[in-house]
Short mmCIF file of C-alpha atoms and ligand atoms in Angstrom, two decimals:
data_model
loop_
_atom_site.label_atom_id
_atom_site.label_comp_id
_atom_site.label_asym_id
_atom_site.label_seq_id
_atom_site.Cartn_x
_atom_site.Cartn_y
_atom_site.Cartn_z
CA UNK L 1 36.10 31.47 41.95
CA UNK L 2 39.50 29.85 41.66
CA UNK L 3 40.43 26.66 43.36
CA UNK L 4 43.61 25.18 44.45
CA UNK L 5 44.33 21.77 46.21
CA UNK L 6 47.30 21.00 48.05
CA UNK L 7 47.94 17.24 47.17
CA UNK L 8 50.41 16.59 49.94
CA UNK L 9 48.30 17.64 52.56
CA UNK L 10 45.10 15.55 51.42
CA UNK L 11 44.47 12.62 53.72
CA UNK L 12 41.78 11.10 51.11
CA UNK L 13 38.73 11.51 53.12
CA UNK L 14 36.86 11.78 49.82
CA UNK L 15 34.28 14.50 50.95
CA UNK L 16 35.24 16.91 48.23
CA UNK L 17 34.51 14.33 45.65
CA UNK L 18 31.02 13.67 47.17
CA UNK L 19 30.27 17.33 47.56
CA UNK L 20 31.62 18.64 44.06
CA UNK L 21 32.05 15.49 41.92
CA UNK L 22 32.27 17.93 38.62
CA UNK L 23 35.34 19.90 40.56
CA UNK L 24 36.94 17.34 42.47
CA UNK L 25 38.16 13.79 41.71
CA UNK L 26 40.69 11.22 43.44
CA UNK L 27 43.47 9.76 41.96
CA UNK L 28 44.21 5.72 42.44
CA UNK L 29 45.56 6.46 45.81
CA UNK L 30 42.46 8.46 46.99
CA UNK L 31 44.45 11.68 46.79
CA UNK L 32 42.48 14.69 45.43
CA UNK L 33 42.77 15.94 41.91
CA UNK L 34 41.08 18.85 40.12
CA UNK L 35 38.97 18.55 37.28
CA UNK L 36 38.61 22.36 37.05
CA UNK L 37 40.15 25.21 38.72
CA UNK L 38 37.47 27.50 37.76
CA UNK L 39 34.02 26.09 38.67
CA UNK L 40 30.64 27.20 37.38
CA UNK L 41 28.51 29.13 39.75
CA UNK L 42 25.98 26.39 40.33
CA UNK L 43 29.21 24.49 41.83
CA UNK L 44 30.19 27.45 44.14
CA UNK L 45 28.24 25.94 47.12
CA UNK L 46 29.56 22.46 46.56
CA UNK L 47 33.24 23.84 46.52
CA UNK L 48 32.77 26.16 49.62
CA UNK L 49 31.27 23.22 51.60
CA UNK L 50 34.38 21.15 50.38
CA UNK L 51 36.80 23.80 51.78
CA UNK L 52 35.00 24.01 54.94
CA UNK L 53 34.96 20.33 55.56
CA UNK L 54 38.29 19.11 54.33
CA UNK L 55 40.03 17.95 57.54
CA UNK L 56 43.10 18.49 55.83
CA UNK L 57 42.97 22.26 54.87
CA UNK L 58 44.03 21.00 51.56
CA UNK L 59 41.11 23.00 49.52
CA UNK L 60 42.03 26.92 49.03
CA UNK L 61 39.59 29.25 47.41
CA UNK L 62 39.77 32.66 45.77
CA UNK L 63 36.49 34.49 45.29
CA UNK P 1 53.09 26.64 88.96
CA UNK P 2 52.49 23.26 91.09
CA UNK P 3 50.25 25.11 93.04
CA UNK P 4 47.89 26.34 90.10
CA UNK P 5 47.67 22.81 88.68
CA UNK P 6 46.86 21.32 92.05
CA UNK P 7 44.29 24.10 92.39
CA UNK P 8 42.66 23.31 89.33
CA UNK P 9 42.77 19.68 89.47
CA UNK P 10 40.94 19.58 92.84
CA UNK P 11 38.16 21.59 91.40
CA UNK P 12 38.20 20.02 87.94
CA UNK P 13 35.10 17.92 86.68
CA UNK P 14 35.79 14.19 86.14
CA UNK P 15 36.21 12.92 82.58
CA UNK P 16 34.62 10.86 81.38
CA UNK P 17 31.31 12.00 82.99
CA UNK P 18 28.16 9.94 82.92
CA UNK P 19 25.26 10.35 80.81
CA UNK P 20 21.77 11.59 82.25
CA UNK P 21 19.70 8.41 83.31
CA UNK P 22 16.97 8.22 80.67
CA UNK P 23 18.91 10.31 78.25
CA UNK P 24 21.15 7.44 76.37
CA UNK P 25 21.61 9.83 73.10
CA UNK P 26 22.49 12.84 74.53
CA UNK P 27 26.17 13.55 75.98
CA UNK P 28 27.08 13.93 79.92
CA UNK P 29 24.98 17.29 81.20
CA UNK P 30 28.19 18.09 82.89
CA UNK P 31 30.14 18.32 79.78
CA UNK P 32 27.25 20.43 78.18
CA UNK P 33 27.77 22.55 81.16
CA UNK P 34 31.49 22.98 80.32
CA UNK P 35 30.81 23.88 76.89
CA UNK P 36 28.32 26.61 77.74
CA UNK P 37 30.40 27.96 80.51
CA UNK P 38 34.08 27.14 80.21
CA UNK P 39 34.51 25.65 76.53
CA UNK P 40 38.30 25.24 77.28
CA UNK P 41 38.84 23.84 80.54
CA UNK P 42 40.80 21.10 82.68
CA UNK P 43 39.31 18.01 83.19
CA UNK P 44 40.49 15.18 85.65
CA UNK P 45 41.02 11.69 84.13
CA UNK P 46 41.72 8.29 85.73
CA UNK P 47 45.33 8.73 86.55
CA UNK P 48 44.81 12.15 88.26
CA UNK P 49 46.51 14.44 85.64
CA UNK P 50 44.18 17.25 84.09
CA UNK P 51 44.43 17.79 80.44
CA UNK P 52 42.34 20.36 78.71
CA UNK P 53 38.71 19.29 77.27
CA UNK P 54 37.99 20.84 74.12
CA UNK P 55 33.90 21.07 73.84
CA UNK P 56 33.18 23.88 71.40
CA UNK P 57 32.95 22.79 67.50
CA UNK P 58 35.08 25.65 66.11
CA UNK P 59 37.92 24.75 68.56
CA UNK P 60 37.75 21.06 68.08
CA UNK P 61 38.27 21.80 64.25
CA UNK P 62 41.16 24.42 64.78
CA UNK P 63 43.07 22.28 67.39
CA UNK P 64 42.70 18.84 65.74
CA UNK P 65 43.74 20.35 62.50
CA UNK P 66 46.88 22.14 64.13
CA UNK P 67 50.14 20.12 63.60
CA UNK P 68 51.40 21.18 66.89
CA UNK P 69 48.84 18.74 68.39
CA UNK P 70 50.31 15.22 68.70
CA UNK P 71 48.49 11.97 68.58
CA UNK P 72 51.60 10.23 69.60
CA UNK P 73 51.17 8.51 73.22
CA UNK P 74 55.03 9.04 73.66
CA UNK P 75 54.53 12.87 73.42
CA UNK P 76 55.06 14.50 76.98
CA UNK P 77 51.52 15.15 78.65
CA UNK P 78 49.79 12.53 76.59
CA UNK P 79 46.39 11.94 78.27
CA UNK P 80 46.16 8.19 78.16
CA UNK P 81 42.50 6.67 77.96
CA UNK P 82 43.30 3.88 80.49
CA UNK P 83 46.13 2.06 82.40
CA UNK P 84 46.05 -0.56 79.67
CA UNK P 85 46.30 1.66 76.65
CA UNK P 86 49.27 3.39 78.79
CA UNK P 87 50.93 0.26 79.33
CA UNK P 88 51.14 -1.16 75.83
CA UNK P 89 51.52 1.94 73.46
CA UNK P 90 54.97 1.59 72.63
CA UNK P 91 54.89 -2.08 70.98
CA UNK P 92 51.48 -2.40 69.97
CA UNK P 93 51.05 0.93 67.51
CA UNK P 94 49.18 1.68 64.29
CA UNK P 95 49.14 5.07 62.38
CA UNK P 96 46.31 5.92 64.37
CA UNK P 97 48.67 6.96 67.24
CA UNK P 98 51.20 8.15 65.00
CA UNK P 99 52.28 11.85 63.87
CA UNK P 100 53.12 12.92 60.19
CA UNK P 101 55.19 12.14 58.42
CA UNK P 102 55.33 8.64 59.65
CA UNK P 103 51.59 8.48 59.92
CA UNK P 104 50.97 10.07 56.39
CA UNK P 105 53.64 7.45 55.04
CA UNK P 106 51.49 4.57 56.52
CA UNK P 107 48.15 5.81 55.92
CA UNK P 108 48.83 6.28 52.00
CA UNK P 109 49.50 2.96 51.67
CA UNK P 110 45.78 1.76 52.36
CA UNK P 111 43.95 5.04 50.99
CA UNK P 112 43.40 3.43 47.55
CA UNK P 113 40.50 1.09 48.31
CA UNK P 114 38.95 3.88 50.26
CA UNK P 115 38.45 6.23 47.13
CA UNK P 116 34.71 7.01 46.66
CA UNK P 117 34.73 5.43 43.13
CA UNK P 118 36.25 2.08 44.40
CA UNK P 119 33.59 2.25 47.43
CA UNK P 120 30.69 3.03 45.09
CA UNK P 121 31.74 -0.06 43.06
CA UNK P 122 31.10 -2.04 46.20
CA UNK P 123 27.47 -0.63 46.94
CA UNK P 124 25.79 -3.87 45.08
CA UNK P 125 27.75 -6.26 47.12
CA UNK P 126 26.92 -4.48 50.33
CA UNK P 127 23.03 -4.06 49.32
CA UNK P 128 23.11 -8.07 48.61
CA UNK P 129 24.64 -8.56 52.11
CA UNK P 130 22.05 -6.50 53.65
CA UNK P 131 19.28 -8.10 51.78
CA UNK P 132 20.62 -11.62 52.52
CA UNK P 133 20.68 -10.88 56.27
CA UNK P 134 17.16 -9.28 56.33
CA UNK P 135 15.88 -12.46 54.40
CA UNK P 136 17.15 -14.62 57.09
CA UNK P 137 15.78 -12.48 59.73
CA UNK P 138 12.16 -12.48 58.25
CA UNK P 139 12.38 -16.19 57.46
CA UNK P 140 12.40 -16.82 60.97
CA UNK P 141 10.24 -15.44 63.91
CA UNK P 142 10.69 -12.45 66.24
CA UNK P 143 11.87 -11.20 68.36
CA UNK P 144 15.71 -11.49 67.42
CA UNK P 145 18.75 -9.65 68.40
CA UNK P 146 19.37 -6.96 66.09
CA UNK P 147 23.10 -6.76 66.90
CA UNK P 148 23.93 -10.33 66.53
CA UNK P 149 21.61 -11.09 63.50
CA UNK P 150 22.39 -8.00 61.60
CA UNK P 151 24.31 -4.94 62.69
CA UNK P 152 27.57 -6.88 63.56
CA UNK P 153 27.51 -9.36 60.66
CA UNK P 154 26.76 -6.63 58.00
CA UNK P 155 29.99 -4.61 58.47
CA UNK P 156 32.06 -7.63 59.17
CA UNK P 157 31.24 -9.50 56.25
CA UNK P 158 31.84 -6.04 54.14
CA UNK P 159 35.37 -5.47 55.60
CA UNK P 160 36.40 -9.08 55.31
CA UNK P 161 35.68 -8.94 51.85
CA UNK P 162 37.50 -5.80 51.49
CA UNK P 163 40.78 -7.00 53.48
CA UNK P 164 40.53 -10.34 52.41
CA UNK P 165 39.78 -11.82 55.80
CA UNK P 166 37.83 -15.17 55.73
CA UNK P 167 34.27 -14.34 57.77
CA UNK P 168 34.22 -17.84 59.35
CA UNK P 169 36.91 -16.21 61.84
CA UNK P 170 34.37 -13.64 62.84
CA UNK P 171 33.73 -15.08 66.52
CA UNK P 172 37.52 -14.69 66.98
CA UNK P 173 38.05 -11.22 65.70
CA UNK P 174 34.80 -9.79 67.04
CA UNK P 175 35.57 -11.13 70.34
CA UNK P 176 39.15 -9.59 70.54
CA UNK P 177 38.16 -6.47 69.14
CA UNK P 178 35.43 -5.84 71.98
CA UNK P 179 37.95 -6.33 74.30
CA UNK P 180 40.05 -3.73 72.88
CA UNK P 181 37.22 -0.99 72.84
CA UNK P 182 36.21 -1.75 76.31
CA UNK P 183 37.70 0.89 78.85
CA UNK P 184 37.44 -1.50 81.52
CA UNK P 185 39.43 -4.53 80.13
CA UNK P 186 42.64 -5.22 81.97
CA UNK P 187 46.07 -4.52 80.80
CA UNK P 188 46.77 -8.30 80.52
CA UNK P 189 43.54 -9.03 78.54
CA UNK P 190 44.09 -5.83 76.30
CA UNK P 191 47.68 -6.92 75.62
CA UNK P 192 46.42 -10.78 75.06
CA UNK P 193 43.79 -9.60 72.48
CA UNK P 194 46.19 -7.23 70.80
CA UNK P 195 48.72 -9.68 70.14
CA UNK P 196 46.09 -12.53 69.31
CA UNK P 197 44.61 -10.25 66.55
CA UNK P 198 48.22 -9.15 65.38
CA UNK P 199 49.57 -12.58 65.03
CA UNK P 200 46.21 -13.67 63.30
CA UNK P 201 46.86 -10.72 60.80
CA UNK P 202 50.63 -11.83 60.23
CA UNK P 203 49.73 -15.35 59.63
CA UNK P 204 46.97 -14.05 56.95
CA UNK P 205 49.50 -11.90 55.20
CA UNK P 206 52.11 -14.79 55.05
CA UNK P 207 49.56 -16.96 53.38
CA UNK P 208 48.74 -13.78 51.01
CA UNK P 209 52.24 -13.65 49.80
CA UNK P 210 52.09 -17.08 48.42
CA UNK P 211 48.55 -16.97 47.31
CA UNK P 212 47.42 -13.50 46.83
CA UNK P 213 44.02 -12.60 46.17
CA UNK P 214 41.90 -9.36 44.99
CA UNK P 215 42.02 -7.79 48.40
CA UNK P 216 43.70 -5.38 50.41
CA UNK P 217 45.77 -7.63 52.52
CA UNK P 218 47.17 -9.13 49.56
CA UNK P 219 48.21 -5.77 48.16
CA UNK P 220 49.74 -4.85 51.33
CA UNK P 221 51.76 -8.41 51.28
CA UNK P 222 52.92 -8.33 47.67
CA UNK P 223 53.40 -4.72 46.93
CA UNK P 224 54.33 -3.07 50.31
CA UNK P 225 56.07 -5.94 52.55
CA UNK P 226 57.60 -7.71 49.69
CA UNK P 227 59.08 -4.41 48.35
CA UNK P 228 60.53 -3.44 51.58
CA UNK P 229 58.25 -0.44 52.09
CA UNK P 230 56.37 -2.08 55.09
CA UNK P 231 57.78 -4.50 57.93
CA UNK P 232 55.66 -7.74 58.39
CA UNK P 233 55.14 -6.11 61.93
CA UNK P 234 53.69 -2.69 60.33
CA UNK P 235 51.51 -4.65 57.95
CA UNK P 236 50.03 -6.51 60.41
CA UNK P 237 49.40 -3.68 62.98
CA UNK P 238 47.63 -1.78 59.91
CA UNK P 239 45.54 -4.85 59.19
CA UNK P 240 44.61 -4.93 62.70
CA UNK P 241 43.42 -1.40 62.73
CA UNK P 242 41.45 -1.47 59.77
CA UNK P 243 39.88 -4.81 60.52
CA UNK P 244 38.74 -3.67 64.26
CA UNK P 245 37.77 -0.06 63.21
CA UNK P 246 36.10 -1.50 60.20
CA UNK P 247 33.35 -3.42 61.89
CA UNK P 248 32.85 -2.35 65.46
CA UNK P 249 32.11 1.33 64.74
CA UNK P 250 29.34 0.79 61.91
CA UNK P 251 27.84 -2.03 63.88
CA UNK P 252 27.12 0.45 67.01
CA UNK P 253 25.80 2.85 64.43
CA UNK P 254 23.48 0.64 62.76
CA UNK P 255 22.00 -0.69 66.23
CA UNK P 256 22.13 2.49 67.99
CA UNK P 257 20.79 4.12 64.94
CA UNK P 258 17.67 2.06 64.71
CA UNK P 259 17.15 2.58 68.59
CA UNK P 260 17.17 6.15 68.10
CA UNK P 261 15.03 6.18 64.92
CA UNK P 262 12.38 3.73 66.73
CA UNK P 263 12.35 6.46 69.35
CA UNK P 264 11.44 9.43 66.97
CA UNK P 265 8.94 7.63 64.80
CA UNK P 266 8.35 10.75 62.35
CA UNK P 267 12.12 10.64 61.25
CA UNK P 268 11.74 6.82 60.92
CA UNK P 269 8.74 7.37 58.62
CA UNK P 270 10.96 9.89 56.63
CA UNK P 271 13.45 7.32 55.80
CA UNK P 272 11.00 4.27 55.26
CA UNK P 273 8.86 6.41 52.93
CA UNK P 274 11.87 7.94 50.83
CA UNK P 275 13.26 6.73 47.57
CA UNK P 276 15.58 9.74 47.21
CA UNK P 277 19.35 8.75 47.65
CA UNK P 278 20.25 12.27 48.68
CA UNK P 279 17.81 12.16 51.45
CA UNK P 280 18.86 9.00 52.79
CA UNK P 281 22.78 10.34 52.60
CA UNK P 282 21.75 13.29 54.59
CA UNK P 283 19.95 11.10 57.08
CA UNK P 284 23.05 9.16 57.74
CA UNK P 285 24.99 12.57 58.37
CA UNK P 286 22.48 13.64 60.87
CA UNK P 287 22.62 10.33 62.80
CA UNK P 288 26.31 10.23 62.67
CA UNK P 289 26.25 13.81 64.50
CA UNK P 290 23.37 13.26 66.50
CA UNK P 291 25.08 9.85 67.91
CA UNK P 292 28.72 10.59 67.85
CA UNK P 293 29.48 6.96 68.82
CA UNK P 294 33.17 7.67 69.31
CA UNK P 295 32.63 9.08 72.46
CA UNK P 296 35.46 8.79 74.72
CA UNK P 297 37.63 11.68 73.83
CA UNK P 298 40.17 11.91 70.86
CA UNK P 299 43.54 12.18 72.95
CA UNK P 300 46.35 14.21 71.88
CA UNK P 301 49.33 16.35 73.55
CA UNK P 302 50.49 19.78 72.63
CA UNK P 303 54.03 20.08 71.25
CA UNK P 304 54.09 23.76 71.26
CA UNK P 305 52.31 26.56 73.16
CA UNK P 306 49.30 27.06 71.38
CA UNK P 307 47.16 30.03 71.72
CA UNK P 308 43.28 29.81 71.14
CA UNK P 309 40.38 32.18 72.12
CA UNK P 310 42.35 33.91 74.78
CA UNK P 311 43.88 30.89 76.31
CA UNK P 312 47.31 29.22 75.99
CA UNK P 313 47.64 25.56 75.83
CA UNK P 314 51.40 24.87 76.80
CA UNK P 315 53.66 22.57 75.48
CA UNK P 316 53.13 19.35 77.22
CA UNK P 317 49.57 19.95 78.10
CA UNK P 318 47.39 16.98 77.15
CA UNK P 319 43.99 17.80 75.20
CA UNK P 320 40.92 15.57 74.95
CA UNK P 321 38.53 16.35 72.46
CA UNK P 322 34.71 15.55 73.31
CA UNK P 323 33.13 15.28 69.82
CA UNK P 324 30.05 14.28 71.16
CA UNK P 325 29.68 17.48 72.88
CA UNK P 326 31.00 19.56 69.74
CA UNK P 327 28.37 17.83 67.78
CA UNK P 328 25.83 19.26 69.85
CA UNK P 329 27.42 22.83 69.98
CA UNK P 330 24.47 25.17 69.15
CA UNK P 331 26.65 27.57 67.26
CA UNK P 332 27.41 24.99 64.74
CA UNK P 333 24.10 22.94 64.61
CA UNK P 334 20.88 25.04 65.58
CA UNK P 335 18.51 23.17 68.10
CA UNK P 336 21.31 20.57 68.32
CA UNK P 337 19.78 18.15 70.69
CA UNK P 338 16.86 17.74 67.84
CA UNK P 339 17.27 14.57 65.71
CA UNK P 340 16.14 16.35 62.33
CA UNK P 341 16.98 13.87 59.21
CA UNK P 342 16.51 16.85 56.87
CA UNK P 343 19.18 19.38 58.39
CA UNK P 344 22.41 19.96 56.76
CA UNK P 345 24.65 17.96 59.33
CA UNK P 346 27.58 17.59 57.01
CA UNK P 347 30.00 19.65 59.17
CA UNK P 348 29.63 17.07 61.83
CA UNK P 349 33.06 15.83 63.45
CA UNK P 350 31.58 12.25 64.16
CA UNK P 351 34.70 10.85 62.08
CA UNK P 352 36.98 13.40 63.81
CA UNK P 353 39.15 16.04 62.08
CA UNK P 354 42.40 16.71 60.91
CA UNK P 355 44.68 14.40 59.24
CA UNK P 356 43.39 11.59 61.34
CA UNK P 357 39.94 11.88 60.23
CA UNK P 358 38.40 8.57 59.64
CA UNK P 359 40.11 6.64 56.53
CA UNK P 360 37.00 4.47 56.65
CA UNK P 361 34.43 7.06 56.09
CA UNK P 362 33.52 6.88 52.48
CA UNK P 363 32.88 2.99 53.36
CA UNK P 364 31.05 3.64 56.40
CA UNK P 365 28.70 6.46 54.62
CA UNK P 366 27.63 3.61 51.81
CA UNK P 367 27.34 0.86 54.27
CA UNK P 368 24.89 3.19 56.43
CA UNK P 369 23.15 4.49 53.47
CA UNK P 370 22.18 1.05 52.32
CA UNK P 371 21.37 -0.34 55.67
CA UNK P 372 19.19 2.90 56.68
CA UNK P 373 17.77 3.03 53.19
CA UNK P 374 16.76 -0.64 53.31
CA UNK P 375 16.04 -2.20 56.64
CA UNK P 376 12.91 0.08 57.76
CA UNK P 377 11.35 -0.35 54.10
CA UNK P 378 11.78 -4.11 54.08
CA UNK P 379 10.44 -4.11 57.67
CA UNK P 380 8.09 -1.43 58.25
CA UNK P 381 6.68 -2.70 61.26
CA UNK P 382 10.31 -3.09 63.06
CA UNK P 383 9.69 -2.54 67.00
CA UNK P 384 11.58 -3.02 69.89
CA UNK P 385 10.70 -6.20 71.71
CA UNK P 386 11.75 -5.05 75.16
CA UNK P 387 11.45 -2.09 77.80
CA UNK P 388 14.19 0.65 76.87
CA UNK P 389 15.13 0.59 80.50
CA UNK P 390 16.30 -2.61 80.35
CA UNK P 391 18.84 -2.15 77.50
CA UNK P 392 22.21 -2.31 78.10
CA UNK P 393 24.57 0.87 76.75
CA UNK P 394 28.03 0.78 76.13
CA UNK P 395 29.11 3.46 78.90
CA UNK P 396 32.21 1.65 79.25
CA UNK P 397 33.27 1.34 75.67
CA UNK P 398 35.27 3.66 73.40
CA UNK P 399 32.47 3.26 71.02
CA UNK P 400 28.97 3.77 72.32
CA UNK P 401 25.97 1.71 71.35
CA UNK P 402 23.87 -1.06 72.75
CA UNK P 403 24.90 -4.53 73.81
CA UNK P 404 21.83 -6.15 72.43
CA UNK P 405 18.68 -4.75 70.65
CA UNK P 406 15.88 -7.29 70.87
CA UNK P 407 13.48 -6.42 67.84
CA UNK P 408 10.31 -7.90 66.40
CA UNK P 409 7.99 -7.18 63.55
C1 HEM W 1 30.20 4.93 61.54
C2 HEM W 1 31.47 4.44 61.46
C3 HEM W 1 32.71 5.07 61.95
C4 HEM W 1 32.89 6.03 62.80
C5 HEM W 1 31.85 6.83 63.59
C6 HEM W 1 34.24 6.21 62.90
C7 HEM W 1 35.10 7.30 63.33
C8 HEM W 1 36.51 7.58 63.55
C9 HEM W 1 37.02 8.36 64.28
C10 HEM W 1 36.26 9.51 64.93
C11 HEM W 1 38.46 8.38 63.84
C12 HEM W 1 39.42 9.30 64.23
C13 HEM W 1 40.15 8.86 65.49
C14 HEM W 1 41.50 10.12 65.97
O1 HEM W 1 41.39 11.27 65.47
O2 HEM W 1 41.82 9.93 66.91
C15 HEM W 1 38.49 7.40 63.05
C16 HEM W 1 39.67 6.95 62.50
C17 HEM W 1 39.96 5.87 61.72
N1 HEM W 1 38.88 5.24 61.22
FE1 HEM W 1 37.08 5.18 61.66
N2 HEM W 1 34.94 5.25 61.91
C18 HEM W 1 33.87 4.48 61.23
C19 HEM W 1 34.28 3.36 60.69
C20 HEM W 1 35.23 3.20 59.99
C21 HEM W 1 35.40 1.84 59.09
C22 HEM W 1 34.19 1.13 58.24
C23 HEM W 1 36.60 1.79 58.69
C24 HEM W 1 37.44 0.94 57.75
C25 HEM W 1 38.49 0.40 58.14
C26 HEM W 1 37.42 2.82 59.56
C27 HEM W 1 38.98 3.10 59.71
C28 HEM W 1 39.55 4.05 60.32
C29 HEM W 1 40.78 4.28 60.54
C30 HEM W 1 41.90 3.31 59.77
C31 HEM W 1 41.34 5.07 61.09
C32 HEM W 1 42.51 5.93 61.63
C33 HEM W 1 43.00 6.94 60.56
C34 HEM W 1 44.18 7.77 60.77
O3 HEM W 1 44.35 7.70 62.15
O4 HEM W 1 44.65 8.32 59.75
N3 HEM W 1 36.59 3.41 60.18
N4 HEM W 1 37.22 6.66 62.80
S1 SF4 W 2 38.23 16.85 51.59
FE1 SF4 W 2 40.42 17.40 51.68
S2 SF4 W 2 41.50 15.33 52.40
FE2 SF4 W 2 39.31 15.01 51.87
S3 SF4 W 2 40.08 14.16 49.51
FE3 SF4 W 2 39.30 16.25 49.51
S4 SF4 W 2 41.08 17.45 49.50
FE4 SF4 W 2 41.74 15.17 50.28
#
């Protein structure tokens, strides 16, 4: 799996950080930052759920 | 064209529609019927216009996430909530009714303190506020009004600390916020309440400029207003939005959530008997979904023709989003009318969807986790001290809840 984030779209809802804290983080303004673009398989569920709930469609996955 | 519109509006159901007597937690039956039979249809609102009503979970997310859907009350076709809202939207705005890029510019100036790490750092002080309030209640004897003694003070104390608003002024800001969130308030009353709050925030911001503290209003004053990135009026309006949205919503979730749990003793027991933060966090999401307290319809207007599910929403059409119905969509949540604290409810839209999705959600989540994870454990015998039929529900509010909740233990 490959993950991409689109920071200009992010609205700092924080949901991805709650669902996949090993993959997503926030900068000082709460905007998403990637900790890794290649998550481990046990993180896939959290990443998929993050992409599904992200209100700004700022998370893209390639599986 | 005119004829079709007149035809549809004559037979369109009215919105908002009443909830069924005796089912205070369930959305209006007429709207549930629309979701089943005609999920994208026209409804009639107070001014006689007929915006679309969106009731399905997937439609709601697709449209609220679409940049061609505008939150600006000045957009043609925008379905105003009330005459009062219509009369004063031009001068009394905040970013909740603006479109990008203006919305994004203003929202980003206040996102920092709502980052997960910053909110998690507040958890101990939120826990202390909750414990102190419970101590005070337990030191007296029941019955007490849970709204007045607990549900309203807790989020008010928290947002005051975060913003740097003196809690001593709570009567003032709670009273004026109540006017803003009541659909039946007159335009004059809304105007007066709005101006009182804006003036109050403006004074506070001026004081912070001279003597800044470690809070959000000080940051706005010194880093945004003084640098010319924000006008004083913009800063004050942002402050009003954060102060109002920051206490009234969570307060209603606490009181209405407690009532719902007292109605479902098996679910209450689940929360009372768990030590697992994950279980409590899951319960919060389910209660947010089940209650969907922001129930008066998010209001938007289409800026361009939008095709969805075989229908076309035309540029200039109003669109209303019934989140409380979308959160009971059986396609998204199996057995949707069941309150099941163990279900995965994370895809709920109780905080809205799209770029306007709730800015305060990380804070609301932690507040509710602390409250639901503490209140019933510390007061295991908590019980309603009145007949449920005698409770007054906020049918006329933009935010749903109970006016009072007499409890005993
Ligand atoms: C459980 C409690 C809460 C619920 C159910 C809730 C719900 C919502 C909803 C549905 C929206 C979307 C409005 C729209 O799309 O038009 C929203 C927006 C907003 N909420 Fe909350 N909210 C809660 C707590 C809070 C708290 C604690 C704050 C703290 C300051 C807050 C601040 C905001 C702000 C600033 C917006 C506007 C965001 C924007 O337009 O970009 N909310 N909220
Ligand atoms: S879920 Fe989306 S909007 Fe929210 S912080 Fe993550 S990337 Fe940003």
